[in-house]
Coordinates of C-alpha atoms and ligand atoms in Angstrom, one line a residue:
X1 CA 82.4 103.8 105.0
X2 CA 78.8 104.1 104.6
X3 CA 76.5 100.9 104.0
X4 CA 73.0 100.6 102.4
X5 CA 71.6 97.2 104.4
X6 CA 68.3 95.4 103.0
X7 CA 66.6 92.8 104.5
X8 CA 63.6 91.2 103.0
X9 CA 64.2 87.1 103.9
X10 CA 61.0 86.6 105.4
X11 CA 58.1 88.9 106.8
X12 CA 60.1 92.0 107.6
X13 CA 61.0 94.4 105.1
X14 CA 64.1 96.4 106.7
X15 CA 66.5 99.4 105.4
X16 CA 69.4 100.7 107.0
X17 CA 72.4 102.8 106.2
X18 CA 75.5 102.2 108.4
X19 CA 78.6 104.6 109.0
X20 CA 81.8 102.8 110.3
X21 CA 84.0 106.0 110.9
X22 CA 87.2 105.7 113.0
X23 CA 86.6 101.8 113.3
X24 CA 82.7 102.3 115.3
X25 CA 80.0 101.1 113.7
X26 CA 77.3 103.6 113.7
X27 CA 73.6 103.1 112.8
X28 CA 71.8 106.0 110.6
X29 CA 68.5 106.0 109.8
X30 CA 67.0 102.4 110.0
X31 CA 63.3 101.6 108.9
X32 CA 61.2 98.4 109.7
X33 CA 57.7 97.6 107.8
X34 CA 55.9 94.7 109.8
X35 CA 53.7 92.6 107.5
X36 CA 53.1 90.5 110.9
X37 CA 49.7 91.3 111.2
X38 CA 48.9 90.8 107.8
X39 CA 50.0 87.5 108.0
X40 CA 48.5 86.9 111.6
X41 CA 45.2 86.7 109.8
X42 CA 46.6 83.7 108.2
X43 CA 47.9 81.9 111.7
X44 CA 51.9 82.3 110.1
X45 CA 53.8 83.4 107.1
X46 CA 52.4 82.9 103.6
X47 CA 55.3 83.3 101.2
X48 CA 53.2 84.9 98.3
X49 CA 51.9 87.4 100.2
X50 CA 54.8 88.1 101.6
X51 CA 56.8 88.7 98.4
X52 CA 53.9 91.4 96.9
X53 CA 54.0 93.4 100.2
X54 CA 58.2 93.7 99.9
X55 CA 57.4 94.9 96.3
X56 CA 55.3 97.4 97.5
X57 CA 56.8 98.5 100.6
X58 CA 60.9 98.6 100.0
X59 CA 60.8 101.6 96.8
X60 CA 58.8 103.5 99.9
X61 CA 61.4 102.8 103.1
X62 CA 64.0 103.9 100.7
X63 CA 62.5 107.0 99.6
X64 CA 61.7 107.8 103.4
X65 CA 65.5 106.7 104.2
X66 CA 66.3 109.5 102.2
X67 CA 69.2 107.9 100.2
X68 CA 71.1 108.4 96.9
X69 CA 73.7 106.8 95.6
X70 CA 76.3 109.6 96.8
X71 CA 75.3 108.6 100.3
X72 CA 76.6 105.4 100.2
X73 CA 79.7 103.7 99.5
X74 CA 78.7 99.7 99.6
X75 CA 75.0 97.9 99.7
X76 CA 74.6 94.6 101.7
X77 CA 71.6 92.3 101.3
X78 CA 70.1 89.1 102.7
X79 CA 71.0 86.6 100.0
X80 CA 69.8 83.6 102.2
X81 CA 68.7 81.5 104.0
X82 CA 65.1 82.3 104.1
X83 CA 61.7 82.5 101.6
X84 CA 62.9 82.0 97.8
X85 CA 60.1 84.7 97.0
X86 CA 61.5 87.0 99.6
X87 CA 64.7 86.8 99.2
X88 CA 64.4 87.6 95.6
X89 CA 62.5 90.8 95.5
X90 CA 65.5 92.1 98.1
X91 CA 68.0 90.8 96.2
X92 CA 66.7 91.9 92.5
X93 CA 66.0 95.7 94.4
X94 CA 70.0 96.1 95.4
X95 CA 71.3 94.9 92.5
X96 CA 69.4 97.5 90.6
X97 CA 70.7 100.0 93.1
X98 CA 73.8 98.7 92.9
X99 CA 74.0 98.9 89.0
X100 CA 72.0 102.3 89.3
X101 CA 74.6 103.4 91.8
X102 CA 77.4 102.1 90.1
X103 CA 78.4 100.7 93.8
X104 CA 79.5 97.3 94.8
X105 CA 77.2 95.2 96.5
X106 CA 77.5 92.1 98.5
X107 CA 75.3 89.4 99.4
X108 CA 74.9 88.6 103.3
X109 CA 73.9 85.3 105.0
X110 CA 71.0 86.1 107.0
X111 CA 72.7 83.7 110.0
X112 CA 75.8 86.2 110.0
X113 CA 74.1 89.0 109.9
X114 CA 72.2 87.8 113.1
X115 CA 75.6 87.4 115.0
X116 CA 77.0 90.5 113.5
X117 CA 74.4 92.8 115.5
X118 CA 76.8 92.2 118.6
X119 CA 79.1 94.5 117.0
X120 CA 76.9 97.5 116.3
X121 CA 77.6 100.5 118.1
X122 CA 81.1 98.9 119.0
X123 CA 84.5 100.3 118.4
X124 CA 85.3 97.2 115.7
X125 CA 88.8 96.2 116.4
X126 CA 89.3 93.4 119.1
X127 CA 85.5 94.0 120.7
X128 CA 85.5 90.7 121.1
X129 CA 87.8 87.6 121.9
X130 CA 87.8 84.2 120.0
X131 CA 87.3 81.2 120.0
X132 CA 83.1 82.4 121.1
X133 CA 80.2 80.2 120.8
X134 CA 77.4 81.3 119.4
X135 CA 73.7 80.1 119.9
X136 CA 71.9 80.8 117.1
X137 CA 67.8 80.6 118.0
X138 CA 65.0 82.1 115.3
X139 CA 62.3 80.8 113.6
X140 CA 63.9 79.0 111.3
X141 CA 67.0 77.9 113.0
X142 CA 68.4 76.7 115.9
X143 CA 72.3 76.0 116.2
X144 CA 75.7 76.2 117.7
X145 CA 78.6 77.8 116.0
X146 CA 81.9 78.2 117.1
X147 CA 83.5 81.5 115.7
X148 CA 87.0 81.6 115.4
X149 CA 86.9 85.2 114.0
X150 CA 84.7 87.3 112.0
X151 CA 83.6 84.9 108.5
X152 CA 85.5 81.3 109.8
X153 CA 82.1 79.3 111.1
X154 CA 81.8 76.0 112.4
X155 CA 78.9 74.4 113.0
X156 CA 78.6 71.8 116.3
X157 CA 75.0 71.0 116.3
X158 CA 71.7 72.2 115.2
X159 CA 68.0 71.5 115.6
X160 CA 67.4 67.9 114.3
X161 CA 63.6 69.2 113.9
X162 CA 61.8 72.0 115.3
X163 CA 63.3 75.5 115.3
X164 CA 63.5 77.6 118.8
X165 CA 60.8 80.0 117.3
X166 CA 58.7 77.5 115.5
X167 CA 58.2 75.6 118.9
X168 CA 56.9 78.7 120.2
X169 CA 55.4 79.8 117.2
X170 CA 53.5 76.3 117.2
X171 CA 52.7 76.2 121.2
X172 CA 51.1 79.7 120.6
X173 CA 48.8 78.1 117.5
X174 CA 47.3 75.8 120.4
X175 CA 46.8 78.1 122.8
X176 CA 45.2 80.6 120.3
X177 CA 47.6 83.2 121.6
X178 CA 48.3 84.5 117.5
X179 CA 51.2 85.1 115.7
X180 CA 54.0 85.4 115.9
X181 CA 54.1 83.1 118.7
X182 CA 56.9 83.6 120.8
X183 CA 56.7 87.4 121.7
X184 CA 52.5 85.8 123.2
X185 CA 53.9 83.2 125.0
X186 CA 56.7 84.4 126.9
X187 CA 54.2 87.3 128.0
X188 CA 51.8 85.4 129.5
X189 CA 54.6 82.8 130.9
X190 CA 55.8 85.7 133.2
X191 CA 52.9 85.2 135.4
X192 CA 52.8 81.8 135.4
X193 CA 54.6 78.9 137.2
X194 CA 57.0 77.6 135.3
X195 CA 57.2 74.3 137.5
X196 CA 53.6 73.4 137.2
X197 CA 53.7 71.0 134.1
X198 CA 56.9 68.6 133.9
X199 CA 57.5 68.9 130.2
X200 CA 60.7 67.2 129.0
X201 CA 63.9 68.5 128.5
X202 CA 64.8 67.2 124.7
X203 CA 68.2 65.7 124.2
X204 CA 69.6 67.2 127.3
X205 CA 71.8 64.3 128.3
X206 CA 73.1 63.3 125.4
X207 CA 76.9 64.6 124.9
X208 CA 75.9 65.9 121.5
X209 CA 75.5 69.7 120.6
X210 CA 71.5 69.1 118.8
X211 CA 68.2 70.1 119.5
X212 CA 65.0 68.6 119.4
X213 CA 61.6 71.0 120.2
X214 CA 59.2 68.7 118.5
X215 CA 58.8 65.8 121.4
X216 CA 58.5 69.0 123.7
X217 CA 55.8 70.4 121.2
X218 CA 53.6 67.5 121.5
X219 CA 53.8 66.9 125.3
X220 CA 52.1 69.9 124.7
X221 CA 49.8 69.0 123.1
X222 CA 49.3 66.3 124.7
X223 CA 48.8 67.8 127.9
X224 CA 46.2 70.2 126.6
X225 CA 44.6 67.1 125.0
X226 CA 43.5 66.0 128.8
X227 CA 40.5 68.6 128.9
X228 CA 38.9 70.8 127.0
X229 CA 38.4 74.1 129.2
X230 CA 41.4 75.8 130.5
X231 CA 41.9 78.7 132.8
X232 CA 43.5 82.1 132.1
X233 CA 45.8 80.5 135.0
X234 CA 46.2 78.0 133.6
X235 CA 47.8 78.7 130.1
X236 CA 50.0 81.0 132.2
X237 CA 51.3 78.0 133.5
X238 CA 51.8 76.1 130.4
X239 CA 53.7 79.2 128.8
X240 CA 55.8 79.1 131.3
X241 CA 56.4 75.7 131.9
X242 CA 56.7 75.2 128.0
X243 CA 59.1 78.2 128.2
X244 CA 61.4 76.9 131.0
X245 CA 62.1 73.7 129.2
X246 CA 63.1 75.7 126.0
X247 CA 65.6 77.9 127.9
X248 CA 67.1 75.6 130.5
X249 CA 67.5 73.0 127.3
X250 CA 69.2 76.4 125.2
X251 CA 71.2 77.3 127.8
X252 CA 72.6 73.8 129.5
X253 CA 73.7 72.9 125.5
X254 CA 75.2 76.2 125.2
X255 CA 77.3 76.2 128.3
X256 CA 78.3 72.3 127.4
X257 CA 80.1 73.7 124.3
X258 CA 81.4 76.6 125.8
X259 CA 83.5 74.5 128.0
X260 CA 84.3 72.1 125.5
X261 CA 85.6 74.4 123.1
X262 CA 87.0 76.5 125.6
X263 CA 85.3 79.7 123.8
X264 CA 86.2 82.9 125.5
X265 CA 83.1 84.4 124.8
X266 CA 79.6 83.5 124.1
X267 CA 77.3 85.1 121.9
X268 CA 73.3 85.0 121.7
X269 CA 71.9 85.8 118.4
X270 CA 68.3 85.5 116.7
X271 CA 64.2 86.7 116.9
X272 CA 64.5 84.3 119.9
X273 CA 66.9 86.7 121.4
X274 CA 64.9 88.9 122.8
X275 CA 62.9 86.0 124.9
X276 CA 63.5 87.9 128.6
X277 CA 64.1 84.3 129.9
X278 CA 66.3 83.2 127.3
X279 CA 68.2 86.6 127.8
X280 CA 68.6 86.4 131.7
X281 CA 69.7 82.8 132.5
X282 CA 72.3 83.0 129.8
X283 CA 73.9 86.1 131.2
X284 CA 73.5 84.7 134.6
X285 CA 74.9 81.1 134.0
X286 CA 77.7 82.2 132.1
X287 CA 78.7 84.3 135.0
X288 CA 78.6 82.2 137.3
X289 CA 79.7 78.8 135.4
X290 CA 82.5 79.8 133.5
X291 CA 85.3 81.8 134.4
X292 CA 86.5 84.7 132.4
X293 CA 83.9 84.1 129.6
X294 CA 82.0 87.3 128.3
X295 CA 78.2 86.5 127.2
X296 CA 77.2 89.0 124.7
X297 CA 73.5 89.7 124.9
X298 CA 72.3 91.7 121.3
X299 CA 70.1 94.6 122.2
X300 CA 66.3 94.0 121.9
X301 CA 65.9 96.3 118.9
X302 CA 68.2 94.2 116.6
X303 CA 67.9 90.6 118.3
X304 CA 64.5 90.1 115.0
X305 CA 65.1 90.7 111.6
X306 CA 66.2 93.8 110.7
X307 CA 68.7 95.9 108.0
X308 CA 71.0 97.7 110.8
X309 CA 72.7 93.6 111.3
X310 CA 72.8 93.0 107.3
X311 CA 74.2 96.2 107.1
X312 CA 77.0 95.3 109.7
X313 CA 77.7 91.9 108.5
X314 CA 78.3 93.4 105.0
X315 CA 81.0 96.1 106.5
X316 CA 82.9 93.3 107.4
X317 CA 82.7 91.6 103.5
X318 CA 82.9 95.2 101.8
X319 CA 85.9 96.5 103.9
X320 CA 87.6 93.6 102.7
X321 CA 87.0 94.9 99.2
X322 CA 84.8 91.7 98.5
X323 CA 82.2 92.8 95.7
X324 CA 79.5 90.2 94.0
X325 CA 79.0 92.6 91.8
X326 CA 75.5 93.3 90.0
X327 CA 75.2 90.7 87.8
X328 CA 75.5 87.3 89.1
X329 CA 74.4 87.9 92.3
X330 CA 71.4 84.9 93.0
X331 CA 69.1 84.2 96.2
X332 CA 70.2 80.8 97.8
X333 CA 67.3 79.9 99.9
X334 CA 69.1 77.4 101.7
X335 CA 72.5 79.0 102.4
X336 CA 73.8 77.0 105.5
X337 CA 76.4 79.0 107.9
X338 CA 79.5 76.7 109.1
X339 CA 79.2 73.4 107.4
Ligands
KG4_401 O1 65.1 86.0 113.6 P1 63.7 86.1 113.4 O2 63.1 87.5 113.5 O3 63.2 85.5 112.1 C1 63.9 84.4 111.5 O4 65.0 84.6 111.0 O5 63.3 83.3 111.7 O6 63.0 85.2 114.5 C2 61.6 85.1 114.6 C3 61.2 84.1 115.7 C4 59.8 83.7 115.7 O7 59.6 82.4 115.8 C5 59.3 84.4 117.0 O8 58.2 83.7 117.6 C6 60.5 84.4 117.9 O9 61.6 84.6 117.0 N1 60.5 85.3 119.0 C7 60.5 85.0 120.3 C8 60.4 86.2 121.0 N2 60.4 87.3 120.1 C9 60.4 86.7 118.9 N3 60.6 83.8 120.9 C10 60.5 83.8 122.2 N4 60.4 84.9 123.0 C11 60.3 86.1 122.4 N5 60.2 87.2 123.2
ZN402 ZN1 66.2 86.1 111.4

């Protein structure tokens, strides 16, 4: 089964075309247009812009992925969460394909498609074993899910403010490191000390599965509030510190649901994904904290948005012969995974 995936939910505009032969998911050709430093200009995303470049860039990545509809048996695409005006120029594009194509098409939660990355390039049947937690960590979400199987979501907890990314993304703003924020920061916390500045560790003790990054945001702030000249060494030292409490606060929540549900595996999924920190201590902890529990790490190229996990999210809907067909097939902006 071959599978046309589109992503256009925020600043990345993304085509893909899967091939699940003999039950492994393979990825084809798969093309990423950037609009990041367009929007850099403006310090972070600015949804109109962001809609005209999609118009203008998607017709291209599909001519240069070479595709017709006799390549392609199914076509997945982001139908939420993310930027109305994003969303829909994705959304109208495949359904014209779709009717064009005379295909069935389905509509993929942006969320999902973030966890279903961990499958591409796997043999499909029984990768994985369930009950697995999955920490969720983007831009524009932060959460725990406990995945009983492929499609059945729960959610525990999510952020009851600030996203993962958007704390970075914000700590970057302040430190005039550009956008996005997170790929700035982490880079200049590797050579800094990450026990220099103190900065709390939200929520941590409580025996709930939230978040909180804004508290942590504005220690900050605060902190950089004491004076106005600060070293190259300095800001080093407040990535890194800033970093460390993100992680050890990510990682401590995780490992608290983990055991609670008893999940046999744990997942990591998200843009925040590919924070080197992020990606190490979860390995590491899960290894040595709980026994006979597999953390699944996505690979760097799919852990920000892109069409190859849309794509692999929608095998899973259009193997089941699920089709939203053409026609009624709307954006929902505000599609919530596991509630
Ligand atoms: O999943 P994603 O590409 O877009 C959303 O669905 O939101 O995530 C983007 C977020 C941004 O906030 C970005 O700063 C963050 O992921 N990010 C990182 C790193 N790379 C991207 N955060 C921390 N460390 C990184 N290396
Ligand atoms: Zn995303």
């Amino acid at each position: 089964m071959r599978i046309l995936g589109i992503e256009t939910s925020c600043d990345e505009t993304s085509v893909a075309l899967l091939d699940v032969n003999k039950g492994v998911a393979r990825m084809g050709k798969h093309l990423t247009a950037s609009q990041v430093l367009k929007h850099a200009q403006y310090g972070g995303v600015v949804p109109e812009v962001a809609a005209r470049l999609h118009v203008e860039t998607l017709p291209l990545l599909i001519d240069e992925l070479g595709v017709s509809g006799k390549d392609v048996d199914g076509i997945a695409v982001t139908r939420g969460p993310g930027l109305i005006t994003s969303l829909r120029v994705g959304t109208d594009f495949a359904r014209a394909l779709a009717y064009g194509w005379k295909k069935p098409i389905v509509g993929v939660n942006h969320i999902e498609g973030h966890i279903a990355a961990n499958w591409i390039g796997k043999k499909l049947a029984g990768a994985y074993r369930f009950p697995a937690l999955v920490l969720v960590v983007s831009g524009g979400h932060t959460e725990l899910i406990l995945m009983k199987g492929f499609g059945k979501y729960e959610r525990l907890g999510s952020t009851l403010d600030d996203a993962a990314g958007e704390a970075f993304d914000k700590v970057a703003k302040m430190l005039d490191l550009g956008y996005p924020g997170g790929p700035a920061v982490s880079k200049r916390a590797l050579k800094g000390n990450p026990l220099e500045f103190p900065f709390p560790r939200p929520l941590l003790n409580k025996p709930n599965f939230d978040f909180s990054f804004s508290g942590l945001k504005t220690a900050v702030l605060y902190t950089l509030q004491r004076k106005k000249a600060w070293s190259e060494k300095e800001v080093d030292d407040l990535c890194a510190s800033f970093q460390a409490a993100v992680v050890e606060t990510l990682v401590a929540k995780t490992l608290r649901a983990a055991k609670a549900k008893k999940a046999k595996t744990v997942f990591l999924a998200g843009g925040v994904a590919a924070n080197g920190l992020l990606r190490e201590t979860l390995a590491a902890t899960v290894a040595s904290e709980l026994k006979d529990v597999e953390a699944i790490i996505p690979a760097l190229e799919y852990c920000t948005d892109n069409a190859a996990m849309i794509a692999m999210a929608g095998y899973f809907h259009l193997s089941k012969k699920e089709n939203d067909g053409w026609k009624g097939m709307e954006p929902d902006p505000s599609w919530e995974l596991g509630l």
